[in-house]
XYZ file of C-alpha atoms in Angstrom:
221
model
C -108.791 -82.967 96.646
C -105.296 -80.560 97.199
C -104.458 -80.875 100.684
C -102.304 -77.273 101.109
C -100.156 -79.117 103.660
C -98.041 -81.304 101.241
C -96.722 -78.360 99.588
C -93.555 -77.173 100.184
C -91.780 -73.856 99.281
C -88.158 -74.444 98.114
C -85.683 -72.530 95.552
C -85.606 -73.004 92.497
C -82.925 -75.798 90.874
C -81.470 -77.046 88.294
C -84.310 -79.553 87.439
C -86.634 -76.883 87.479
C -85.377 -75.220 84.388
C -87.906 -76.354 81.839
C -90.472 -75.471 84.638
C -89.254 -72.249 84.915
C -88.815 -71.205 81.231
C -92.729 -72.898 81.037
C -93.838 -69.501 84.064
C -91.587 -67.189 82.414
C -93.193 -67.578 79.660
C -96.835 -67.931 81.264
C -96.111 -65.115 83.429
C -94.411 -62.513 80.253
C -98.171 -62.983 78.399
C -100.378 -61.929 81.077
C -103.859 -64.093 80.423
C -103.393 -63.276 77.123
C -101.620 -64.856 73.866
C -98.955 -61.891 72.924
C -95.597 -63.251 74.041
C -93.749 -60.010 73.419
C -90.224 -61.112 74.075
C -91.101 -63.715 71.151
C -92.914 -61.904 69.184
C -89.683 -58.552 69.037
C -87.401 -60.896 68.242
C -89.480 -62.580 65.723
C -89.240 -65.733 67.397
C -91.720 -69.202 68.213
C -92.894 -69.684 71.550
C -90.710 -73.406 71.712
C -88.009 -71.417 70.403
C -87.637 -68.828 72.873
C -88.323 -71.444 75.870
C -85.395 -73.488 74.258
C -83.187 -70.452 74.899
C -84.726 -69.376 78.358
C -83.802 -73.424 79.692
C -79.802 -72.503 77.863
C -80.007 -69.052 80.060
C -81.465 -70.037 82.606
C -78.700 -73.016 83.041
C -76.313 -70.695 83.088
C -77.238 -69.751 86.781
C -76.410 -65.821 85.892
C -77.849 -64.042 88.855
C -79.817 -61.085 89.068
C -82.459 -61.002 86.835
C -86.113 -62.561 85.941
C -84.508 -64.757 84.292
C -82.269 -66.245 86.660
C -82.393 -69.514 88.107
C -81.561 -68.286 92.061
C -84.585 -65.758 91.386
C -87.221 -68.496 91.421
C -88.888 -69.918 94.630
C -91.014 -72.860 93.595
C -94.105 -74.256 94.842
C -93.895 -78.272 95.220
C -96.193 -80.421 95.976
C -95.795 -84.644 96.027
C -92.314 -83.866 94.189
C -93.518 -82.198 91.650
C -93.579 -78.488 91.166
C -96.884 -76.488 90.460
C -95.899 -72.891 90.614
C -93.178 -70.481 90.684
C -92.111 -67.057 90.898
C -88.983 -64.702 91.038
C -87.583 -62.437 93.318
C -84.448 -60.091 93.774
C -82.791 -57.326 94.997
C -81.968 -54.714 92.216
C -78.184 -53.993 91.232
C -77.030 -56.200 94.290
C -74.086 -57.775 92.685
C -71.015 -57.165 93.052
C -70.803 -54.675 89.727
C -73.949 -53.371 90.724
C -75.311 -53.698 87.345
C -79.401 -53.313 86.495
C -81.386 -56.307 85.584
C -81.993 -55.270 82.503
C -78.341 -55.325 81.602
C -77.279 -58.552 82.677
C -80.702 -59.850 80.918
C -79.768 -57.857 77.799
C -76.395 -59.858 78.191
C -78.346 -63.366 77.854
C -80.255 -62.328 74.870
C -77.559 -61.043 73.030
C -74.761 -64.434 74.010
C -77.973 -67.224 73.193
C -80.432 -65.948 70.809
C -78.839 -65.579 66.964
C -76.978 -62.718 65.117
C -80.207 -62.042 62.946
C -82.985 -62.250 65.377
C -80.872 -59.757 67.658
C -80.966 -57.314 64.650
C -84.339 -57.599 64.186
C -84.776 -57.129 67.744
C -82.842 -54.002 67.657
C -85.635 -52.304 64.824
C -88.336 -52.794 68.115
C -85.690 -50.888 70.470
C -88.183 -47.884 70.483
C -91.402 -50.472 70.971
C -89.512 -52.115 73.564
C -87.902 -49.165 75.705
C -91.691 -47.228 75.620
C -93.751 -50.131 77.514
C -90.533 -50.517 79.898
C -89.806 -49.310 83.362
C -86.702 -48.652 85.253
C -86.396 -50.761 88.431
C -85.315 -48.956 91.515
C -82.371 -50.571 93.114
C -82.192 -51.537 96.748
C -85.880 -52.726 95.748
C -86.658 -56.188 96.095
C -88.940 -57.269 92.182
C -90.955 -59.760 92.395
C -91.563 -60.657 88.989
C -93.176 -63.507 86.676
C -95.440 -65.618 88.609
C -97.439 -68.627 87.372
C -99.272 -71.202 88.460
C -100.645 -74.373 87.191
C -104.274 -74.465 86.280
C -105.309 -77.086 88.948
C -103.718 -75.803 91.412
C -105.141 -72.194 90.975
C -107.148 -70.755 93.838
C -105.672 -72.429 96.734
C -103.749 -69.367 97.417
C -100.273 -70.577 96.224
C -99.299 -67.414 94.697
C -99.735 -65.238 98.177
C -97.711 -68.351 100.148
C -94.699 -67.828 96.767
C -95.163 -63.631 98.060
C -95.086 -64.263 101.622
C -91.292 -66.571 101.246
C -90.253 -63.854 98.759
C -90.861 -61.796 101.389
C -89.577 -63.034 103.979
C -86.384 -63.137 101.873
C -86.069 -59.792 101.306
C -86.552 -59.097 105.240
C -83.577 -61.098 105.918
C -81.474 -58.805 103.518
C -83.023 -56.104 105.253
C -85.086 -54.322 102.203
C -87.947 -52.160 103.438
C -89.577 -52.327 99.511
C -91.040 -54.480 97.095
C -92.210 -53.529 93.812
C -93.685 -55.470 90.964
C -94.652 -54.726 87.265
C -97.975 -55.409 86.085
C -100.172 -55.220 82.640
C -103.439 -53.015 83.823
C -105.442 -55.483 81.893
C -104.314 -58.578 83.935
C -107.044 -58.514 86.194
C -105.995 -61.651 88.236
C -102.043 -60.141 89.168
C -103.716 -56.463 89.639
C -106.111 -58.175 91.774
C -103.853 -60.310 93.758
C -101.152 -57.851 94.521
C -103.407 -55.543 95.710
C -105.219 -58.176 97.979
C -101.518 -58.645 99.263
C -100.707 -55.471 100.361
C -99.555 -53.945 97.039
C -100.882 -50.237 96.243
C -100.669 -48.971 92.814
C -97.579 -46.237 92.433
C -97.676 -45.356 89.098
C -98.573 -45.839 85.707
C -96.852 -46.384 82.045
C -98.352 -45.893 79.304
C -97.015 -46.811 76.066
C -98.169 -43.979 72.923
C -96.476 -46.555 70.437
C -99.363 -47.966 67.655
C -97.558 -51.638 67.567
C -96.868 -52.199 71.447
C -100.403 -53.564 71.260
C -99.684 -55.588 68.600
C -96.711 -57.059 70.426
C -97.537 -56.960 73.785
C -100.136 -58.272 76.148
C -101.317 -54.304 76.472
C -99.924 -50.399 76.512
C -100.020 -49.942 79.903
C -97.935 -50.857 82.585
C -98.377 -50.508 86.640
C -95.887 -50.228 89.227
C -97.157 -51.883 92.817
C -95.139 -50.841 95.782
C -95.382 -52.630 99.347
C -92.896 -51.359 102.295
C -92.573 -54.180 105.195
């Protein structure tokens, strides 16, 4: 029996890098077997996880693969869930998270894999949503299977909202694939509403990604 009183929400630390990499991968899959980033660069899931751990250990702030973006739910000293959140463009250079992430890929991925990804740039751009500067971006949520059903994701989202309010942010956004029913329901049950839908018309999108329709969800604080 899981005692929710023993769940501690805390910032991620360097020793969580492996778990955070797993969180990013499982969140990207969106309850499917399609891992978009790995598919675009034609690398295995294991290779992608290896690169993610390296990127996280670099401790670069400001995007969905930044260690500082993540909050972790810990139970009996072990991480059981995590999610990322950051204020878009809230850095010294006001750099968008997409550029920060692209720079990390460019530094850590082999050149031949970057060239493969460049050949798929039209597909990648077609399934992306531009993030709004100054908003709090909620991304990459994952809970271990045996801990689901205990509202841990909601606890993490509440902690992110508290963090956003401390910074004076008024709007939280999340990007979810339309066919990810659990994430859509979870966000809507936590007060998010659908702002827009973005449909990719590229014929290869569904081969690489979990779906061809991204939903922008918003909640005002």
